PDB file of C-alpha atoms and ligand atoms in Angstrom:
ATOM      1  CA  MET R   1    -143.142  11.851  25.177  1.00 51.00           C
ATOM      2  CA  SER R   2    -145.542  10.264  27.723  1.00 49.00           C
ATOM      3  CA  LYS R   3    -144.894  10.597  31.423  1.00 48.00           C
ATOM      4  CA  GLU R   4    -144.692   6.843  31.613  1.00 51.00           C
ATOM      5  CA  SER R   5    -141.564   6.766  29.359  1.00 63.00           C
ATOM      6  CA  LEU R   6    -139.679   8.869  31.838  1.00 72.00           C
ATOM      7  CA  VAL R   7    -137.311   7.178  33.986  1.00 84.00           C
ATOM      8  CA  THR R   8    -135.805   8.626  37.306  1.00 90.00           C
ATOM      9  CA  LEU R   9    -131.989   9.131  37.689  1.00 90.00           C
ATOM     10  CA  GLN R  10    -131.777   6.243  39.949  1.00 93.00           C
ATOM     11  CA  GLN R  11    -133.071   3.851  37.012  1.00 94.00           C
ATOM     12  CA  ALA R  12    -131.070   5.938  34.418  1.00 95.00           C
ATOM     13  CA  PHE R  13    -127.896   5.006  36.596  1.00 96.00           C
ATOM     14  CA  ASP R  14    -128.732   1.448  36.364  1.00 95.00           C
ATOM     15  CA  GLU R  15    -129.714   1.635  32.294  1.00 95.00           C
ATOM     16  CA  ARG R  16    -127.240   3.757  30.716  1.00 98.00           C
ATOM     17  CA  ARG R  17    -125.215   2.078  28.185  1.00 98.00           C
ATOM     18  CA  SER R  18    -122.970   2.881  25.494  1.00 98.00           C
ATOM     19  CA  ILE R  19    -125.630   2.756  22.461  1.00 98.00           C
ATOM     20  CA  TYR R  20    -124.158   2.812  19.122  1.00 98.00           C
ATOM     21  CA  ALA R  21    -127.449   2.027  17.111  1.00 98.00           C
ATOM     22  CA  LEU R  22    -128.888   5.757  17.186  1.00 98.00           C
ATOM     23  CA  GLY R  23    -131.173   7.433  15.255  1.00 98.00           C
ATOM     24  CA  ASN R  24    -132.295  11.112  14.482  1.00 98.00           C
ATOM     25  CA  GLU R  25    -135.612  10.798  15.896  1.00 98.00           C
ATOM     26  CA  LEU R  26    -135.512  12.119  19.391  1.00 98.00           C
ATOM     27  CA  PRO R  27    -138.589  10.933  21.749  1.00 97.00           C
ATOM     28  CA  VAL R  28    -138.280  14.721  23.031  1.00 97.00           C
ATOM     29  CA  ALA R  29    -138.005  18.201  21.509  1.00 98.00           C
ATOM     30  CA  PRO R  30    -134.431  19.317  21.101  1.00 98.00           C
ATOM     31  CA  GLN R  31    -134.787  21.930  23.447  1.00 98.00           C
ATOM     32  CA  ALA R  32    -135.018  19.132  26.346  1.00 98.00           C
ATOM     33  CA  ILE R  33    -131.433  18.222  25.289  1.00 98.00           C
ATOM     34  CA  VAL R  34    -130.276  21.866  25.655  1.00 98.00           C
ATOM     35  CA  ASN R  35    -131.997  22.046  29.193  1.00 98.00           C
ATOM     36  CA  ILE R  36    -130.484  18.886  30.243  1.00 98.00           C
ATOM     37  CA  ALA R  37    -126.755  20.469  29.242  1.00 98.00           C
ATOM     38  CA  GLU R  38    -127.425  23.787  30.915  1.00 98.00           C
ATOM     39  CA  ARG R  39    -128.377  21.806  34.333  1.00 98.00           C
ATOM     40  CA  VAL R  40    -125.392  19.796  33.744  1.00 98.00           C
ATOM     41  CA  LEU R  41    -123.085  22.836  33.510  1.00 98.00           C
ATOM     42  CA  LEU R  42    -124.591  24.498  36.695  1.00 98.00           C
ATOM     43  CA  HIS R  43    -125.054  21.454  39.079  1.00 98.00           C
ATOM     44  CA  THR R  44    -121.576  19.176  38.157  1.00 98.00           C
ATOM     45  CA  PRO R  45    -118.775  19.593  40.285  1.00 98.00           C
ATOM     46  CA  SER R  46    -115.504  21.010  39.644  1.00 98.00           C
ATOM     47  CA  SER R  47    -112.182  21.123  41.303  1.00 97.00           C
ATOM     48  CA  PHE R  48    -112.020  24.310  43.123  1.00 97.00           C
ATOM     49  CA  ASN R  49    -115.574  25.499  41.877  1.00 98.00           C
ATOM     50  CA  SER R  50    -113.553  26.163  38.761  1.00 98.00           C
ATOM     51  CA  GLN R  51    -116.399  25.544  36.320  1.00 98.00           C
ATOM     52  CA  SER R  52    -114.009  24.877  33.550  1.00 98.00           C
ATOM     53  CA  SER R  53    -115.806  22.430  31.612  1.00 98.00           C
ATOM     54  CA  ARG R  54    -117.736  24.119  28.337  1.00 99.00           C
ATOM     55  CA  LEU R  55    -120.121  22.295  26.426  1.00 99.00           C
ATOM     56  CA  VAL R  56    -121.157  22.689  22.449  1.00 99.00           C
ATOM     57  CA  VAL R  57    -124.514  20.938  21.524  1.00 99.00           C
ATOM     58  CA  LEU R  58    -124.626  20.280  17.822  1.00 99.00           C
ATOM     59  CA  PHE R  59    -127.958  19.128  16.301  1.00 98.00           C
ATOM     60  CA  GLY R  60    -128.858  18.354  12.200  1.00 97.00           C
ATOM     61  CA  ALA R  61    -126.760  20.042  10.004  1.00 98.00           C
ATOM     62  CA  GLU R  62    -123.905  20.841  12.268  1.00 98.00           C
ATOM     63  CA  HIS R  63    -124.075  17.324  14.166  1.00 98.00           C
ATOM     64  CA  GLN R  64    -123.558  16.155  10.620  1.00 98.00           C
ATOM     65  CA  LYS R  65    -120.528  18.711   9.863  1.00 98.00           C
ATOM     66  CA  LEU R  66    -118.705  17.245  12.885  1.00 98.00           C
ATOM     67  CA  TRP R  67    -118.743  13.563  11.707  1.00 98.00           C
ATOM     68  CA  ASP R  68    -117.647  14.955   7.851  1.00 98.00           C
ATOM     69  CA  ILE R  69    -114.592  16.445   9.776  1.00 98.00           C
ATOM     70  CA  ALA R  70    -113.898  13.294  11.392  1.00 98.00           C
ATOM     71  CA  GLU R  71    -114.380  11.461   8.362  1.00 98.00           C
ATOM     72  CA  GLU R  72    -112.190  13.613   6.461  1.00 97.00           C
ATOM     73  CA  LYS R  73    -109.448  13.601   8.913  1.00 97.00           C
ATOM     74  CA  LEU R  74    -109.399   9.960   9.607  1.00 97.00           C
ATOM     75  CA  ARG R  75    -109.159   9.267   5.417  1.00 96.00           C
ATOM     76  CA  GLN R  76    -105.945  11.166   5.383  1.00 95.00           C
ATOM     77  CA  ALA R  77    -104.750   9.398   8.785  1.00 94.00           C
ATOM     78  CA  VAL R  78    -105.672   6.019   7.287  1.00 91.00           C
ATOM     79  CA  GLY R  79    -104.462   7.053   3.797  1.00 93.00           C
ATOM     80  CA  ASP R  80    -104.111   3.724   1.231  1.00 91.00           C
ATOM     81  CA  GLY R  81    -105.416   1.637   4.558  1.00 88.00           C
ATOM     82  CA  ASP R  82    -108.423  -0.181   4.633  1.00 92.00           C
ATOM     83  CA  PHE R  83    -111.486   2.443   5.792  1.00 94.00           C
ATOM     84  CA  SER R  84    -114.498   0.107   5.759  1.00 94.00           C
ATOM     85  CA  GLY R  85    -114.670  -0.401   9.330  1.00 94.00           C
ATOM     86  CA  SER R  86    -114.132   3.294  10.384  1.00 95.00           C
ATOM     87  CA  LYS R  87    -116.946   4.380   7.928  1.00 96.00           C
ATOM     88  CA  GLN R  88    -119.191   2.221   9.400  1.00 97.00           C
ATOM     89  CA  LYS R  89    -118.602   3.518  12.817  1.00 97.00           C
ATOM     90  CA  LEU R  90    -118.466   7.273  11.339  1.00 98.00           C
ATOM     91  CA  ASP R  91    -122.122   6.512   9.355  1.00 98.00           C
ATOM     92  CA  GLY R  92    -123.352   5.171  12.834  1.00 98.00           C
ATOM     93  CA  PHE R  93    -122.679   8.398  14.567  1.00 98.00           C
ATOM     94  CA  ARG R  94    -123.536  10.582  11.546  1.00 98.00           C
ATOM     95  CA  ALA R  95    -127.022   8.660  12.079  1.00 98.00           C
ATOM     96  CA  ALA R  96    -127.581   9.945  15.234  1.00 98.00           C
ATOM     97  CA  ALA R  97    -129.692  13.212  16.299  1.00 98.00           C
ATOM     98  CA  GLY R  98    -127.027  15.145  17.582  1.00 98.00           C
ATOM     99  CA  THR R  99    -123.538  15.330  19.460  1.00 99.00           C
ATOM    100  CA  VAL R 100    -122.178  17.065  22.737  1.00 99.00           C
ATOM    101  CA  LEU R 101    -118.651  18.434  22.573  1.00 99.00           C
ATOM    102  CA  PHE R 102    -117.200  18.556  26.111  1.00 99.00           C
ATOM    103  CA  TYR R 103    -114.282  21.119  26.305  1.00 99.00           C
ATOM    104  CA  GLU R 104    -112.146  22.131  29.315  1.00 98.00           C
ATOM    105  CA  ASP R 105    -111.002  25.709  29.050  1.00 98.00           C
ATOM    106  CA  LYS R 106    -107.201  25.980  29.142  1.00 98.00           C
ATOM    107  CA  ASN R 107    -107.108  29.456  30.701  1.00 98.00           C
ATOM    108  CA  VAL R 108    -109.366  28.514  33.992  1.00 98.00           C
ATOM    109  CA  THR R 109    -106.613  25.782  34.445  1.00 98.00           C
ATOM    110  CA  LYS R 110    -103.904  28.158  33.549  1.00 98.00           C
ATOM    111  CA  SER R 111    -105.257  30.489  36.114  1.00 98.00           C
ATOM    112  CA  LEU R 112    -105.473  28.311  39.056  1.00 98.00           C
ATOM    113  CA  GLN R 113    -102.206  26.863  38.727  1.00 98.00           C
ATOM    114  CA  GLN R 114    -100.815  30.597  38.866  1.00 98.00           C
ATOM    115  CA  GLN R 115    -102.923  31.169  42.137  1.00 97.00           C
ATOM    116  CA  PHE R 116    -102.106  27.758  43.609  1.00 97.00           C
ATOM    117  CA  ALA R 117     -98.652  26.902  42.805  1.00 97.00           C
ATOM    118  CA  LEU R 118     -98.692  23.925  45.389  1.00 96.00           C
ATOM    119  CA  TYR R 119    -101.288  22.229  43.028  1.00 96.00           C
ATOM    120  CA  ALA R 120     -99.770  23.394  39.496  1.00 98.00           C
ATOM    121  CA  ASP R 121     -99.348  19.625  38.488  1.00 98.00           C
ATOM    122  CA  LYS R 122    -102.843  18.556  39.368  1.00 98.00           C
ATOM    123  CA  PHE R 123    -105.167  21.080  38.016  1.00 98.00           C
ATOM    124  CA  PRO R 124    -104.657  19.378  34.499  1.00 98.00           C
ATOM    125  CA  VAL R 125    -105.382  16.011  35.975  1.00 98.00           C
ATOM    126  CA  TRP R 126    -108.511  17.769  37.760  1.00 98.00           C
ATOM    127  CA  ALA R 127    -109.749  19.462  34.788  1.00 98.00           C
ATOM    128  CA  GLN R 128    -110.005  15.973  33.079  1.00 98.00           C
ATOM    129  CA  GLN R 129    -111.813  14.528  36.100  1.00 98.00           C
ATOM    130  CA  THR R 130    -114.416  17.308  36.057  1.00 98.00           C
ATOM    131  CA  SER R 131    -114.738  17.303  32.116  1.00 99.00           C
ATOM    132  CA  ALA R 132    -115.596  13.324  32.833  1.00 98.00           C
ATOM    133  CA  MET R 133    -118.074  13.909  35.837  1.00 98.00           C
ATOM    134  CA  HIS R 134    -119.991  16.551  33.188  1.00 98.00           C
ATOM    135  CA  GLN R 135    -119.592  13.602  30.522  1.00 99.00           C
ATOM    136  CA  TYR R 136    -121.017  10.935  32.764  1.00 98.00           C
ATOM    137  CA  ALA R 137    -123.993  13.566  34.342  1.00 98.00           C
ATOM    138  CA  MET R 138    -124.956  14.330  30.689  1.00 98.00           C
ATOM    139  CA  TRP R 139    -125.073  10.630  29.622  1.00 98.00           C
ATOM    140  CA  THR R 140    -126.792   9.439  32.451  1.00 98.00           C
ATOM    141  CA  GLU R 141    -129.476  12.643  32.178  1.00 97.00           C
ATOM    142  CA  LEU R 142    -130.036  11.910  28.495  1.00 98.00           C
ATOM    143  CA  ARG R 143    -131.121   8.657  29.591  1.00 97.00           C
ATOM    144  CA  THR R 144    -133.534   9.706  31.437  1.00 96.00           C
ATOM    145  CA  LEU R 145    -135.435  10.831  28.803  1.00 96.00           C
ATOM    146  CA  ASN R 146    -134.780   7.689  26.706  1.00 96.00           C
ATOM    147  CA  VAL R 147    -132.019   9.266  24.650  1.00 98.00           C
ATOM    148  CA  GLY R 148    -129.227   6.866  23.815  1.00 98.00           C
ATOM    149  CA  ALA R 149    -125.607   8.159  23.711  1.00 98.00           C
ATOM    150  CA  ASN R 150    -121.945   6.574  23.552  1.00 98.00           C
ATOM    151  CA  LEU R 151    -118.629   8.432  24.300  1.00 99.00           C
ATOM    152  CA  GLN R 152    -116.126   8.749  21.292  1.00 98.00           C
ATOM    153  CA  HIS R 153    -112.470  10.316  21.420  1.00 98.00           C
ATOM    154  CA  TYR R 154    -111.531  11.752  17.794  1.00 98.00           C
ATOM    155  CA  ASN R 155    -109.471  14.456  19.667  1.00 98.00           C
ATOM    156  CA  PRO R 156    -106.812  16.018  19.069  1.00 98.00           C
ATOM    157  CA  LEU R 157    -107.460  14.415  15.172  1.00 98.00           C
ATOM    158  CA  VAL R 158    -110.433  17.167  14.447  1.00 98.00           C
ATOM    159  CA  ASP R 159    -109.635  19.660  17.042  1.00 98.00           C
ATOM    160  CA  GLU R 160    -108.283  22.281  14.374  1.00 98.00           C
ATOM    161  CA  ASP R 161    -110.765  22.004  12.030  1.00 98.00           C
ATOM    162  CA  VAL R 162    -113.803  21.621  14.297  1.00 98.00           C
ATOM    163  CA  ALA R 163    -112.608  24.842  15.966  1.00 98.00           C
ATOM    164  CA  LYS R 164    -112.988  26.762  12.821  1.00 98.00           C
ATOM    165  CA  ALA R 165    -116.129  24.814  11.849  1.00 98.00           C
ATOM    166  CA  PHE R 166    -117.984  26.163  15.012  1.00 98.00           C
ATOM    167  CA  SER R 167    -115.907  29.292  16.114  1.00 98.00           C
ATOM    168  CA  ILE R 168    -114.426  27.772  19.296  1.00 98.00           C
ATOM    169  CA  PRO R 169    -112.407  29.814  21.226  1.00 98.00           C
ATOM    170  CA  ASP R 170    -108.667  29.001  21.262  1.00 98.00           C
ATOM    171  CA  SER R 171    -108.277  28.255  24.956  1.00 98.00           C
ATOM    172  CA  TRP R 172    -111.089  25.780  24.785  1.00 98.00           C
ATOM    173  CA  GLU R 173    -109.468  21.851  24.685  1.00 98.00           C
ATOM    174  CA  LEU R 174    -111.812  19.286  23.080  1.00 99.00           C
ATOM    175  CA  VAL R 175    -112.108  16.287  25.433  1.00 99.00           C
ATOM    176  CA  ALA R 176    -114.707  13.713  24.282  1.00 99.00           C
ATOM    177  CA  GLN R 177    -117.396  13.555  21.801  1.00 99.00           C
ATOM    178  CA  MET R 178    -120.872  11.985  22.698  1.00 99.00           C
ATOM    179  CA  PRO R 179    -123.132  11.378  19.853  1.00 98.00           C
ATOM    180  CA  PHE R 180    -127.031  11.040  20.912  1.00 98.00           C
ATOM    181  CA  GLY R 181    -130.403   9.901  19.354  1.00 98.00           C
ATOM    182  CA  ASN R 182    -133.124   7.477  20.165  1.00 98.00           C
ATOM    183  CA  ILE R 183    -132.093   3.973  20.753  1.00 98.00           C
ATOM    184  CA  VAL R 184    -132.656   2.100  17.300  1.00 98.00           C
ATOM    185  CA  GLU R 185    -130.911  -1.028  19.172  1.00 98.00           C
ATOM    186  CA  PRO R 186    -130.333  -1.606  22.880  1.00 97.00           C
ATOM    187  CA  ALA R 187    -126.361  -2.254  23.900  1.00 98.00           C
ATOM    188  CA  GLY R 188    -125.569  -6.112  23.930  1.00 95.00           C
ATOM    189  CA  LYS R 189    -125.263  -7.878  26.895  1.00 96.00           C
ATOM    190  CA  LYS R 190    -122.328  -6.337  29.155  1.00 97.00           C
ATOM    191  CA  THR R 191    -120.110  -8.767  31.446  1.00 97.00           C
ATOM    192  CA  TYR R 192    -119.569  -7.393  34.986  1.00 97.00           C
ATOM    193  CA  GLN R 193    -116.351  -8.344  37.481  1.00 98.00           C
ATOM    194  CA  PRO R 194    -117.791  -9.337  40.477  1.00 98.00           C
ATOM    195  CA  VAL R 195    -118.276  -6.348  42.938  1.00 97.00           C
ATOM    196  CA  ASN R 196    -116.637  -7.931  46.294  1.00 96.00           C
ATOM    197  CA  GLU R 197    -113.470  -8.262  44.595  1.00 97.00           C
ATOM    198  CA  ARG R 198    -113.412  -4.612  43.493  1.00 98.00           C
ATOM    199  CA  MET R 199    -114.905  -3.081  46.897  1.00 98.00           C
ATOM    200  CA  LYS R 200    -114.011  -3.239  50.652  1.00 97.00           C
ATOM    201  CA  VAL R 201    -116.818  -2.320  53.319  1.00 97.00           C
ATOM    202  CA  LEU R 202    -115.090  -1.389  56.782  1.00 98.00           C
ATOM    203  CA  GLY R 203    -116.550  -0.959  60.069  1.00 98.00           C
ATOM    204  CA  LEU R 204    -119.947  -1.904  59.187  1.00 96.00           C
TER     205      LEU R 204
HETATM  206  C1  FMN N 301    -113.026   7.608  30.226  1.00 78.69           C
HETATM  207  C2  FMN N 301    -113.917   6.354  28.687  1.00 78.69           C
HETATM  208  C3  FMN N 301    -113.723   6.546  27.506  1.00 78.69           C
HETATM  209  C4  FMN N 301    -114.298   5.909  26.455  1.00 78.69           C
HETATM  210  N1  FMN N 301    -113.982   5.929  25.519  1.00 78.69           N
HETATM  211  C5  FMN N 301    -114.415   5.405  24.337  1.00 78.69           C
HETATM  212  C6  FMN N 301    -114.226   5.407  23.158  1.00 78.69           C
HETATM  213  O1  FMN N 301    -112.852   6.032  22.669  1.00 78.69           O
HETATM  214  N2  FMN N 301    -115.023   4.983  22.052  1.00 78.69           N
HETATM  215  C7  FMN N 301    -116.107   4.030  22.518  1.00 78.69           C
HETATM  216  O2  FMN N 301    -116.564   3.397  21.543  1.00 78.69           O
HETATM  217  N3  FMN N 301    -116.457   4.162  23.436  1.00 78.69           N
HETATM  218  C8  FMN N 301    -115.599   4.286  24.626  1.00 78.69           C
HETATM  219  N4  FMN N 301    -115.896   4.456  26.161  1.00 78.69           N
HETATM  220  C9  FMN N 301    -116.966   3.681  26.244  1.00 78.69           C
HETATM  221  C10 FMN N 301    -116.786   2.025  26.967  1.00 78.69           C
HETATM  222  O3  FMN N 301    -116.386   1.735  26.177  1.00 78.69           O
HETATM  223  C11 FMN N 301    -117.707   1.708  27.732  1.00 78.69           C
HETATM  224  O4  FMN N 301    -118.505   2.552  28.866  1.00 78.69           O
HETATM  225  C12 FMN N 301    -117.728   0.300  28.468  1.00 78.69           C
HETATM  226  O5  FMN N 301    -117.546  -0.283  27.749  1.00 78.69           O
HETATM  227  C13 FMN N 301    -118.611  -0.221  29.385  1.00 78.69           C
HETATM  228  O6  FMN N 301    -119.973  -0.267  28.691  1.00 78.69           O
HETATM  229  P1  FMN N 301    -121.286   0.606  28.803  1.00 78.69           P
HETATM  230  O7  FMN N 301    -120.801   1.854  28.368  1.00 78.69           O
HETATM  231  O8  FMN N 301    -122.556   0.242  27.894  1.00 78.69           O
HETATM  232  O9  FMN N 301    -121.684   0.698  29.979  1.00 78.69           O
HETATM  233  C14 FMN N 301    -115.012   4.886  27.074  1.00 78.69           C
HETATM  234  C15 FMN N 301    -115.850   4.685  28.566  1.00 78.69           C
HETATM  235  C16 FMN N 301    -114.997   5.862  29.478  1.00 78.69           C
HETATM  236  C17 FMN N 301    -115.497   5.601  30.622  1.00 78.69           C
END
């Protein structure tokens, strides 16, 4: 990839979108995605610096396996119902280059609940928020490499089979799935609610 095609983090912030038309011809070496995932784990904040987030980065056949599991589980759930819409969506994810799985380690949350009983009910909420920060950091960082992504939630339907397929520890809870790949088609137009209705600035 030429240097010119790299975008700054600030541009990526503005240009990140949900990209559903993804391909498996990454504009960067797969290792660049792994490097990003490592940086996301290192530098994304977490409540009480718990570092409770866990990432699994799937490429190629392992990525295909994930979407095969999702299809199988979803077909079972739908039964005799129309599966064509779901099939089209799942084939779209399968066509991507890989998927990042976002987990939270429940053991970390449990340990914090025991240590800080006053906040016991808050830690599961903060774990979800911590995961969301990792998801957003990953999504935006991918955009700096011109790699498109979207965010999916086939959990808890797929949890058990995915854990078996990828040897996921029992204490890891699946929160989200992020298929990524080259951008085959850009995202459609997005509508924006006026910012001044969603923000107050005081004391300027
Ligand atoms: C917390 C959260 C959950 C989401 N869950 C899904 C999902 O399950 N499936 C999906 O296709 N998109 C999902 N999205 C994507 C949103 O629909 C999308 O971000 C939103 O419509 C704005 O579009 P943009 O991402 O192109 O800016 C989710 C986004 C967020 C922030």
